[in-house]
Amino acid sequence: MMVKFIHKLASPKYFYHLSGKLLPWLMAMCLLFFLLGLVQGLIYAPVDYQQGHSYRIMFIHVPSAWMSLMIYIIMATAGAIFLIWKIKLAAIIASSSATIGAAFTFIALVTGALWGKPMWGTYWAWDARLTSELILLFLYLGYIALEEAIDDPRSASKACAVLVLVGVVNIPIIHYSVEWWYTLHQGASVSKLDTPSIHISMLIPLLLMTLACKCYYALTILMQARNKILWQEQNTHWVRALITENQSKG
Amino acid sequence: MFKACWNIIIRDLRLAFRHPGDVINPLFFFIIVITLFPLGGSPEQKVLMSIGGSVIWVAALLSSLLSLDILFRSDYDDGTLETLLLSEYPLSLLVLAKIIAHWLITGLPLLCLSPLLAGFFYFNDQAMRTLVITLLLGMPILSLLGAVGMALTVSLKRGGMLLSLLILPFYIPVLIFSAQAINNSMLGLDVTGSFYFLAALLVFLLTLSPFVTALALRISLE
């Protein structure tokens, strides 16, 4: 039953129709979560006794940082699925994720810098987490550059799948070497965000914003994937039928 | 099978010695980059001693990156790579032989330069010894990682810039541990931990990189 469903899902035509039905729901959920999260986070959540109002950047910063890591792992999983089972849809998911992942990484870095200025007095510090996030951005950009450079879309997605798998193996190594480098460099002087627990009134908006970001990711990836599917399958029967149907409508 | 690998190593070495520039130019580049730092920074002994390890390793990273071209590029151009793909032996093993040859051509000669470099940066004996060991452990890691990137970009017309974008982030752990080990041994600290980490990374990549490189080559030559 499950295997059958996955097989069906992997066919571009079925995926196109299913995702078309999902889109409005996702859009509604995304807007709802964003609205709830922002209202809760910016208006109802209490002021932090140490950081004042500026801690509210967290409600954007933390979800984007989580997303940046999650999307890379999704890309690696999709890349592996594509290399092993040759499912075209997985390659489409991986390649549309790259730009969104890079965008989330960039947002995490910029909001982190804006947060750092009032808190640590500097936009940038060579802190282990900041540095590994920056390296993650480089990995995303390298992926996008490789995809741009290879003309044949089939070998591009294969090469990118190999690259993202190499990257996902290396990320822990890079992360821990950066962490040890930092601790070797200087003792823990600025420890950020390592508050032992977070109060429930701040946790709820944070989780709402995280859900909103996840819905946003799902939404944009479905929209991009649908475009790419139409482009790749432009010579098939069902896409032609779809086009004539739309033309007769409008 | 091992005969085939041996033959590939001999062939690559012979080719390298027919074009001595392939061996000498990366070394020359390495020395020039290193000379730039005292010129652009400060020639004071204290400053040079504190940046020595980092400068040497950044230069080693760059020169290894530039010399990756000789790993697959000319073989791709004249079709040797395709015959390797069609051969009856496992491609990953042949690739490993090529990586070893690349290390012999570009990584090993750097070792001969290390006394000179140590003189440039006023290293003490312990730092000098650390430099030799990190070069010995680190350069093959760079060749192994670089081979993956080279295999992915070999079929592209202008892959050079792209290759550095893809590979440099993966070189970071080697840079951190090698430069850190040298800087620490200047201060007389124990650096065996860094050696172990580099050795572990080397063994890890030695087992995985040939397979990934072979896969990437098959994709590039499709």
PDB file of N, CA and C in Angstrom, chain B residues 73 153 156-164:
ATOM      1  N   ARG B  73      42.489  16.383 -16.121  1.00  0.00           N
ATOM      2  CA  ARG B  73      42.187  17.242 -17.267  1.00  0.00           C
ATOM      3  C   ARG B  73      42.780  16.738 -18.584  1.00  0.00           C
ATOM      4  N   THR B 153      33.849  18.300 -12.181  1.00  0.00           N
ATOM      5  CA  THR B 153      33.919  19.452 -13.084  1.00  0.00           C
ATOM      6  C   THR B 153      34.771  19.194 -14.315  1.00  0.00           C
ATOM      7  N   LEU B 156      33.595  20.251 -17.822  1.00  0.00           N
ATOM      8  CA  LEU B 156      33.200  21.640 -18.059  1.00  0.00           C
ATOM      9  C   LEU B 156      34.354  22.419 -18.675  1.00  0.00           C
ATOM     10  N   LYS B 157      34.006  23.340 -19.555  1.00  0.00           N
ATOM     11  CA  LYS B 157      35.039  24.091 -20.277  1.00  0.00           C
ATOM     12  C   LYS B 157      35.879  24.927 -19.315  1.00  0.00           C
ATOM     13  N   ARG B 158      35.197  25.723 -18.475  1.00  0.00           N
ATOM     14  CA  ARG B 158      35.946  26.560 -17.549  1.00  0.00           C
ATOM     15  C   ARG B 158      35.588  26.153 -16.129  1.00  0.00           C
ATOM     16  N   GLY B 159      36.115  25.003 -15.712  1.00  0.00           N
ATOM     17  CA  GLY B 159      35.742  24.479 -14.404  1.00  0.00           C
ATOM     18  C   GLY B 159      36.618  25.000 -13.279  1.00  0.00           C
ATOM     19  N   GLY B 160      37.689  25.725 -13.606  1.00  0.00           N
ATOM     20  CA  GLY B 160      38.694  26.077 -12.599  1.00  0.00           C
ATOM     21  C   GLY B 160      38.137  26.853 -11.420  1.00  0.00           C
ATOM     22  N   MET B 161      37.424  27.931 -11.729  1.00  0.00           N
ATOM     23  CA  MET B 161      36.873  28.784 -10.669  1.00  0.00           C
ATOM     24  C   MET B 161      35.825  27.994  -9.869  1.00  0.00           C
ATOM     25  N   LEU B 162      34.980  27.270 -10.604  1.00  0.00           N
ATOM     26  CA  LEU B 162      33.923  26.487  -9.966  1.00  0.00           C
ATOM     27  C   LEU B 162      34.525  25.456  -9.016  1.00  0.00           C
ATOM     28  N   LEU B 163      35.615  24.825  -9.486  1.00  0.00           N
ATOM     29  CA  LEU B 163      36.262  23.802  -8.674  1.00  0.00           C
ATOM     30  C   LEU B 163      36.680  24.370  -7.325  1.00  0.00           C
ATOM     31  N   SER B 164      37.249  25.591  -7.328  1.00  0.00           N
ATOM     32  CA  SER B 164      37.683  26.153  -6.052  1.00  0.00           C
ATOM     33  C   SER B 164      36.485  26.473  -5.161  1.00  0.00           C
TER      34      SER B 164
END
